[in-house]
mmCIF file of C-alpha atoms in Angstrom:
data_model
loop_
_atom_site.group_PDB
_atom_site.id
_atom_site.type_symbol
_atom_site.label_atom_id
_atom_site.label_comp_id
_atom_site.label_asym_id
_atom_site.label_seq_id
_atom_site.Cartn_x
_atom_site.Cartn_y
_atom_site.Cartn_z
ATOM 1 C CA MET A 1429 35.616 7.147 -6.798
ATOM 2 C CA PRO A 1430 34.209 5.039 -9.641
ATOM 3 C CA PHE A 1431 32.006 6.687 -12.229
ATOM 4 C CA GLN A 1432 28.343 6.852 -11.249
ATOM 5 C CA ASN A 1433 25.519 7.462 -13.664
ATOM 6 C CA LEU A 1434 22.794 9.972 -12.874
ATOM 7 C CA ASN A 1435 20.341 7.323 -11.675
ATOM 8 C CA GLN A 1436 22.896 6.014 -9.179
ATOM 9 C CA ILE A 1437 23.478 9.544 -7.890
ATOM 10 C CA ARG A 1438 19.732 10.133 -7.594
ATOM 11 C CA ALA A 1439 19.334 6.907 -5.630
ATOM 12 C CA LYS A 1440 22.289 7.713 -3.338
ATOM 13 C CA ASN A 1441 20.960 11.210 -2.630
ATOM 14 C CA ALA A 1442 17.431 9.921 -2.041
ATOM 15 C CA ALA A 1443 18.688 7.291 0.391
ATOM 16 C CA ALA A 1444 20.613 9.948 2.330
ATOM 17 C CA ALA A 1445 17.768 12.502 2.366
ATOM 18 C CA ASN A 1446 16.188 13.182 5.699
ATOM 19 C CA ILE A 1447 12.708 14.516 5.146
ATOM 20 C CA GLY A 1448 10.714 15.304 8.238
ATOM 21 C CA THR A 1449 7.614 13.438 9.183
ATOM 22 C CA GLY A 1450 5.409 16.479 9.755
ATOM 23 C CA THR A 1451 1.794 15.557 10.396
ATOM 24 C CA GLU A 1452 2.070 12.946 7.652
ATOM 25 C CA GLY A 1453 4.806 10.405 7.097
ATOM 26 C CA GLY A 1454 7.775 11.512 4.970
ATOM 27 C CA GLY A 1455 6.971 8.909 2.334
ATOM 28 C CA SER A 1456 3.404 10.133 2.121
ATOM 29 C CA ILE A 1457 4.544 13.691 1.495
ATOM 30 C CA ALA A 1458 7.161 12.578 -1.037
ATOM 31 C CA LYS A 1459 4.359 10.873 -2.974
ATOM 32 C CA LYS A 1460 2.234 14.029 -3.024
ATOM 33 C CA VAL A 1461 4.890 16.466 -4.212
ATOM 34 C CA PRO A 1462 5.264 15.094 -7.781
ATOM 35 C CA VAL A 1463 1.499 15.419 -8.272
ATOM 36 C CA MET A 1464 1.606 18.978 -6.944
ATOM 37 C CA ILE A 1465 4.430 19.844 -9.352
ATOM 38 C CA ARG A 1466 2.671 18.226 -12.309
ATOM 39 C CA GLU A 1467 -0.675 19.900 -11.555
ATOM 40 C CA ASN A 1468 0.507 23.371 -10.488
ATOM 41 C CA GLY A 1469 4.124 23.761 -11.560
ATOM 42 C CA PHE A 1470 7.391 23.726 -9.647
ATOM 43 C CA ILE A 1471 7.205 27.294 -8.337
ATOM 44 C CA ALA A 1472 3.615 26.966 -7.107
ATOM 45 C CA ALA A 1473 4.488 23.683 -5.375
ATOM 46 C CA MET A 1474 7.457 25.352 -3.672
ATOM 47 C CA LEU A 1475 5.214 28.198 -2.525
ATOM 48 C CA PHE A 1476 2.815 25.657 -1.042
ATOM 49 C CA ALA A 1477 5.750 24.022 0.754
ATOM 50 C CA LYS A 1478 6.861 27.407 2.072
ATOM 51 C CA GLU A 1479 3.352 28.088 3.388
ATOM 52 C CA THR A 1480 2.778 24.623 4.803
ATOM 53 C CA GLY A 1481 6.244 23.837 6.093
ATOM 54 C CA ALA A 1482 6.611 20.461 7.793
ATOM 55 C CA GLY A 1483 7.725 17.654 5.486
ATOM 56 C CA TYR A 1484 6.843 19.502 2.271
ATOM 57 C CA ARG A 1485 9.601 22.015 2.802
ATOM 58 C CA ASP A 1486 12.018 19.187 3.630
ATOM 59 C CA VAL A 1487 11.229 17.487 0.312
ATOM 60 C CA PHE A 1488 12.106 20.649 -1.600
ATOM 61 C CA ILE A 1489 15.265 21.111 0.441
ATOM 62 C CA ALA A 1490 16.241 17.561 -0.564
ATOM 63 C CA ILE A 1491 15.559 18.462 -4.215
ATOM 64 C CA ILE A 1492 17.694 21.613 -3.975
ATOM 65 C CA GLU A 1493 20.540 19.679 -2.337
ATOM 66 C CA HIS A 1494 20.306 17.030 -5.051
ATOM 67 C CA LEU A 1495 20.460 19.665 -7.815
ATOM 68 C CA HIS A 1496 23.600 21.088 -6.213
ATOM 69 C CA SER A 1497 25.196 17.666 -5.834
ATOM 70 C CA ILE A 1498 24.951 17.026 -9.571
ATOM 71 C CA ASN A 1499 26.131 20.567 -10.369
ATOM 72 C CA ARG A 1500 22.834 21.348 -12.064
ATOM 73 C CA HIS A 1501 22.429 25.105 -12.101
ATOM 74 C CA HIS A 1502 25.118 25.498 -9.436
ATOM 75 C CA ASN A 1503 24.724 29.264 -9.610
ATOM 76 C CA LEU A 1504 21.394 28.949 -7.787
ATOM 77 C CA PRO A 1505 21.509 29.336 -3.994
ATOM 78 C CA ILE A 1506 21.089 26.319 -1.740
ATOM 79 C CA ASN A 1507 18.918 28.214 0.768
ATOM 80 C CA PHE A 1508 15.198 27.419 0.274
ATOM 81 C CA GLU A 1509 13.892 31.019 0.155
ATOM 82 C CA GLU A 1510 16.760 32.332 -1.964
ATOM 83 C CA PHE A 1511 16.399 29.407 -4.392
ATOM 84 C CA LEU A 1512 12.680 30.131 -4.738
ATOM 85 C CA LEU A 1513 13.299 33.813 -5.453
ATOM 86 C CA GLU A 1514 16.017 33.012 -8.000
ATOM 87 C CA ILE A 1515 14.013 30.472 -10.002
ATOM 88 C CA CYS A 1516 11.229 33.031 -10.348
ATOM 89 C CA GLU A 1517 13.704 35.093 -12.387
ATOM 90 C CA LYS A 1518 14.934 32.244 -14.626
ATOM 91 C CA ASP A 1519 13.695 31.547 -18.128
ATOM 92 C CA SER A 1520 11.349 28.692 -18.944
ATOM 93 C CA ALA A 1521 14.134 26.423 -20.262
ATOM 94 C CA VAL A 1522 15.924 26.494 -16.898
ATOM 95 C CA LEU A 1523 12.667 25.935 -15.035
ATOM 96 C CA ARG A 1524 11.802 22.972 -17.287
ATOM 97 C CA ASP A 1525 15.233 21.462 -16.665
ATOM 98 C CA ILE A 1526 14.917 21.898 -12.893
ATOM 99 C CA THR A 1527 11.407 20.432 -12.959
ATOM 100 C CA SER A 1528 12.482 17.470 -15.074
ATOM 101 C CA GLU A 1529 15.409 16.593 -12.811
ATOM 102 C CA ALA A 1530 13.317 17.123 -9.677
ATOM 103 C CA MET A 1531 10.661 14.712 -10.970
ATOM 104 C CA ALA A 1532 13.299 12.091 -11.794
ATOM 105 C CA TYR A 1533 14.830 12.495 -8.337
ATOM 106 C CA LEU A 1534 11.429 12.299 -6.636
ATOM 107 C CA THR A 1535 10.896 8.866 -8.181
ATOM 108 C CA TYR A 1536 13.759 7.619 -6.016
ATOM 109 C CA LEU A 1537 12.950 9.757 -2.979
ATOM 110 C CA ARG A 1538 9.419 8.369 -2.814
ATOM 111 C CA ARG A 1539 10.739 4.828 -2.761
ATOM 112 C CA PHE A 1540 13.418 5.408 -0.141
ATOM 113 C CA GLN A 1541 11.073 7.278 2.195
ATOM 114 C CA GLU A 1542 8.361 4.587 2.302
#
């Protein structure tokens, strides 16, 4: 396989993501999640997704799968609930890195889900 840069991997993963429609369209939810993360933080946004379910949870599952595909913090579980519990125990540097990569990935996910 030819070398792919991180933006190409983000785009490929975003194109393959299957986020549910929920009560709102998948693209609509994918547009809301970055704002939620920016305003409240990654953990709080994940907790909202856990509470709400529907497409919000699917967006975070896509983020977790993307993080695993690029071997970013591969020691974190891929299961939604386990991932959430684990990141609550991580230091702020790890959380910043996860948040930064998630936001970059969401740029592509929003576009592919429209």
